[in-house]
Amino acid sequence: MNEKLRALLDLFDLLEPSYTGIPSDERLLSLGYARPIKRLPDGRICAIMPMASIDVLAIDINPWGHNDCYYYLHACDAAAKALDAWDGQHEPEGWFRHPPSGRRRRNGDPAQEYYQP
């Protein structure tokens, strides 16, 4: 990225690092995301967002939040393990809810998937 443009973005602090293509653990952590933070082969940035009773695997983090997400139970760091194993193709494993589509899976099992918006 052009150094002058980067300096201007830093000056105004309007854009989140993933938007400019420069992910920063510190910045993403300050926005409420948690490690692991991962850049997928296609350039999307993913991280975990801890919530009250679940962990959210946030996908394609951008200045306004994220474009996709999957919900995991807190138990056994399931979201972190799924993100670590996921290459960005198809869907990550083990989630129990995909809010954008309304799909849910009992115990994270794809064979027990059902729709409930």
PDB file of C-alpha atoms in Angstrom:
ATOM      1  CA  MET A   1       0.000   0.000   0.000  1.00  0.00           C
ATOM      2  CA  ASN A   2       1.161   3.507  -0.740  1.00  0.00           C
ATOM      3  CA  GLU A   3       2.864   4.968   2.365  1.00  0.00           C
ATOM      4  CA  LYS A   4       1.048   8.293   2.062  1.00  0.00           C
ATOM      5  CA  LEU A   5      -2.332   6.566   1.876  1.00  0.00           C
ATOM      6  CA  ARG A   6      -1.455   4.370   4.865  1.00  0.00           C
ATOM      7  CA  ALA A   7      -0.408   7.466   6.836  1.00  0.00           C
ATOM      8  CA  LEU A   8      -3.694   9.173   5.955  1.00  0.00           C
ATOM      9  CA  LEU A   9      -5.708   6.152   7.062  1.00  0.00           C
ATOM     10  CA  ASP A  10      -3.759   5.981  10.312  1.00  0.00           C
ATOM     11  CA  LEU A  11      -4.298   9.700  10.878  1.00  0.00           C
ATOM     12  CA  PHE A  12      -8.069   9.518  10.609  1.00  0.00           C
ATOM     13  CA  ASP A  13      -8.350   5.980  11.995  1.00  0.00           C
ATOM     14  CA  LEU A  14     -11.529   5.453   9.972  1.00  0.00           C
ATOM     15  CA  LEU A  15     -10.864   2.009   8.644  1.00  0.00           C
ATOM     16  CA  GLU A  16     -10.320  -1.254  10.423  1.00  0.00           C
ATOM     17  CA  PRO A  17      -7.037  -3.011   9.486  1.00  0.00           C
ATOM     18  CA  SER A  18      -8.652  -5.866   7.562  1.00  0.00           C
ATOM     19  CA  TYR A  19     -10.220  -3.346   5.191  1.00  0.00           C
ATOM     20  CA  THR A  20      -6.825  -2.008   4.174  1.00  0.00           C
ATOM     21  CA  GLY A  21      -5.356  -5.499   3.940  1.00  0.00           C
ATOM     22  CA  ILE A  22      -3.136  -5.088   6.994  1.00  0.00           C
ATOM     23  CA  PRO A  23      -4.613  -7.208   9.785  1.00  0.00           C
ATOM     24  CA  SER A  24      -3.392  -6.242  13.205  1.00  0.00           C
ATOM     25  CA  ASP A  25      -3.926  -8.506  16.184  1.00  0.00           C
ATOM     26  CA  GLU A  26      -3.888  -5.504  18.492  1.00  0.00           C
ATOM     27  CA  ARG A  27      -6.569  -3.652  16.549  1.00  0.00           C
ATOM     28  CA  LEU A  28      -8.802  -6.681  16.120  1.00  0.00           C
ATOM     29  CA  LEU A  29      -8.432  -7.517  19.811  1.00  0.00           C
ATOM     30  CA  SER A  30      -9.440  -3.936  20.678  1.00  0.00           C
ATOM     31  CA  LEU A  31     -12.606  -4.403  18.597  1.00  0.00           C
ATOM     32  CA  GLY A  32     -13.676  -7.419  20.685  1.00  0.00           C
ATOM     33  CA  TYR A  33     -12.268 -10.232  18.572  1.00  0.00           C
ATOM     34  CA  ALA A  34     -10.040 -12.879  20.140  1.00  0.00           C
ATOM     35  CA  ARG A  35      -7.279 -15.175  18.994  1.00  0.00           C
ATOM     36  CA  PRO A  36      -6.792 -17.135  16.910  1.00  0.00           C
ATOM     37  CA  ILE A  37      -6.890 -14.566  14.118  1.00  0.00           C
ATOM     38  CA  LYS A  38      -6.390 -16.063  10.680  1.00  0.00           C
ATOM     39  CA  ARG A  39      -6.109 -14.837   7.097  1.00  0.00           C
ATOM     40  CA  LEU A  40      -7.625 -17.400   4.742  1.00  0.00           C
ATOM     41  CA  PRO A  41      -5.971 -18.172   1.385  1.00  0.00           C
ATOM     42  CA  ASP A  42      -8.587 -15.997  -0.377  1.00  0.00           C
ATOM     43  CA  GLY A  43      -7.684 -12.994   1.821  1.00  0.00           C
ATOM     44  CA  ARG A  44     -10.647 -13.040   4.204  1.00  0.00           C
ATOM     45  CA  ILE A  45      -9.781 -12.379   7.816  1.00  0.00           C
ATOM     46  CA  CYS A  46     -11.378 -14.521  10.509  1.00  0.00           C
ATOM     47  CA  ALA A  47     -11.292 -14.445  14.301  1.00  0.00           C
ATOM     48  CA  ILE A  48     -13.208 -15.583  17.330  1.00  0.00           C
ATOM     49  CA  MET A  49     -15.677 -13.240  19.016  1.00  0.00           C
ATOM     50  CA  PRO A  50     -16.497 -14.397  22.552  1.00  0.00           C
ATOM     51  CA  MET A  51     -20.106 -13.798  23.628  1.00  0.00           C
ATOM     52  CA  ALA A  52     -21.929 -14.542  26.883  1.00  0.00           C
ATOM     53  CA  SER A  53     -22.580 -18.252  26.342  1.00  0.00           C
ATOM     54  CA  ILE A  54     -21.148 -18.938  22.885  1.00  0.00           C
ATOM     55  CA  ASP A  55     -18.131 -18.235  20.709  1.00  0.00           C
ATOM     56  CA  VAL A  56     -18.689 -16.753  17.274  1.00  0.00           C
ATOM     57  CA  LEU A  57     -16.358 -17.639  14.425  1.00  0.00           C
ATOM     58  CA  ALA A  58     -16.458 -14.327  12.540  1.00  0.00           C
ATOM     59  CA  ILE A  59     -15.597 -14.539   8.848  1.00  0.00           C
ATOM     60  CA  ASP A  60     -14.562 -11.791   6.468  1.00  0.00           C
ATOM     61  CA  ILE A  61     -14.017  -9.094   9.081  1.00  0.00           C
ATOM     62  CA  ASN A  62     -14.444  -5.614   7.632  1.00  0.00           C
ATOM     63  CA  PRO A  63     -14.904  -2.022   8.869  1.00  0.00           C
ATOM     64  CA  TRP A  64     -18.556  -2.646   9.731  1.00  0.00           C
ATOM     65  CA  GLY A  65     -18.201  -6.018  11.460  1.00  0.00           C
ATOM     66  CA  HIS A  66     -18.090  -9.311   9.590  1.00  0.00           C
ATOM     67  CA  ASN A  67     -19.930 -10.787   6.600  1.00  0.00           C
ATOM     68  CA  ASP A  68     -20.513 -14.305   7.869  1.00  0.00           C
ATOM     69  CA  CYS A  69     -20.412 -16.201  11.149  1.00  0.00           C
ATOM     70  CA  TYR A  70     -20.940 -19.546  12.816  1.00  0.00           C
ATOM     71  CA  TYR A  71     -21.880 -20.127  16.466  1.00  0.00           C
ATOM     72  CA  TYR A  72     -20.078 -22.614  18.714  1.00  0.00           C
ATOM     73  CA  LEU A  73     -20.492 -23.612  22.352  1.00  0.00           C
ATOM     74  CA  HIS A  74     -17.712 -22.366  24.641  1.00  0.00           C
ATOM     75  CA  ALA A  75     -16.740 -25.927  25.531  1.00  0.00           C
ATOM     76  CA  CYS A  76     -13.291 -27.159  24.505  1.00  0.00           C
ATOM     77  CA  ASP A  77     -12.438 -24.080  22.422  1.00  0.00           C
ATOM     78  CA  ALA A  78     -14.508 -25.544  19.591  1.00  0.00           C
ATOM     79  CA  ALA A  79     -14.541 -22.326  17.525  1.00  0.00           C
ATOM     80  CA  ALA A  80     -10.777 -21.871  17.803  1.00  0.00           C
ATOM     81  CA  LYS A  81     -10.177 -25.500  16.796  1.00  0.00           C
ATOM     82  CA  ALA A  82     -12.572 -25.178  13.861  1.00  0.00           C
ATOM     83  CA  LEU A  83     -10.871 -21.988  12.651  1.00  0.00           C
ATOM     84  CA  ASP A  84      -7.440 -23.550  12.985  1.00  0.00           C
ATOM     85  CA  ALA A  85      -8.496 -26.560  10.884  1.00  0.00           C
ATOM     86  CA  TRP A  86     -10.528 -24.628   8.291  1.00  0.00           C
ATOM     87  CA  ASP A  87      -8.976 -23.655   4.945  1.00  0.00           C
ATOM     88  CA  GLY A  88     -11.834 -21.361   3.904  1.00  0.00           C
ATOM     89  CA  GLN A  89     -13.427 -23.899   1.578  1.00  0.00           C
ATOM     90  CA  HIS A  90     -16.976 -25.127   2.205  1.00  0.00           C
ATOM     91  CA  GLU A  91     -17.947 -24.631   5.859  1.00  0.00           C
ATOM     92  CA  PRO A  92     -16.024 -24.999   9.113  1.00  0.00           C
ATOM     93  CA  GLU A  93     -16.823 -28.044  11.235  1.00  0.00           C
ATOM     94  CA  GLY A  94     -18.715 -28.367  14.507  1.00  0.00           C
ATOM     95  CA  TRP A  95     -20.964 -25.281  14.547  1.00  0.00           C
ATOM     96  CA  PHE A  96     -24.468 -25.413  15.962  1.00  0.00           C
ATOM     97  CA  ARG A  97     -25.953 -22.280  14.350  1.00  0.00           C
ATOM     98  CA  HIS A  98     -25.414 -20.280  11.167  1.00  0.00           C
ATOM     99  CA  PRO A  99     -27.492 -17.100  11.699  1.00  0.00           C
ATOM    100  CA  PRO A 100     -27.292 -15.750   8.111  1.00  0.00           C
ATOM    101  CA  SER A 101     -29.013 -18.859   6.721  1.00  0.00           C
ATOM    102  CA  GLY A 102     -31.152 -19.848   9.723  1.00  0.00           C
ATOM    103  CA  ARG A 103     -29.578 -23.309   9.774  1.00  0.00           C
ATOM    104  CA  ARG A 104     -28.910 -25.121  13.027  1.00  0.00           C
ATOM    105  CA  ARG A 105     -27.220 -28.405  13.861  1.00  0.00           C
ATOM    106  CA  ARG A 106     -27.861 -30.489  16.945  1.00  0.00           C
ATOM    107  CA  ASN A 107     -24.501 -31.115  18.614  1.00  0.00           C
ATOM    108  CA  GLY A 108     -22.764 -29.676  15.538  1.00  0.00           C
ATOM    109  CA  ASP A 109     -23.737 -32.749  13.504  1.00  0.00           C
ATOM    110  CA  PRO A 110     -24.411 -32.056   9.785  1.00  0.00           C
ATOM    111  CA  ALA A 111     -26.768 -35.055   9.675  1.00  0.00           C
ATOM    112  CA  GLN A 112     -28.973 -33.310  12.255  1.00  0.00           C
ATOM    113  CA  GLU A 113     -29.290 -30.003  10.438  1.00  0.00           C
ATOM    114  CA  TYR A 114     -32.618 -28.149  10.464  1.00  0.00           C
ATOM    115  CA  TYR A 115     -33.893 -24.696   9.621  1.00  0.00           C
ATOM    116  CA  GLN A 116     -35.098 -22.283  12.291  1.00  0.00           C
ATOM    117  CA  PRO A 117     -34.762 -18.551  11.602  1.00  0.00           C
TER     118      PRO A 117
END
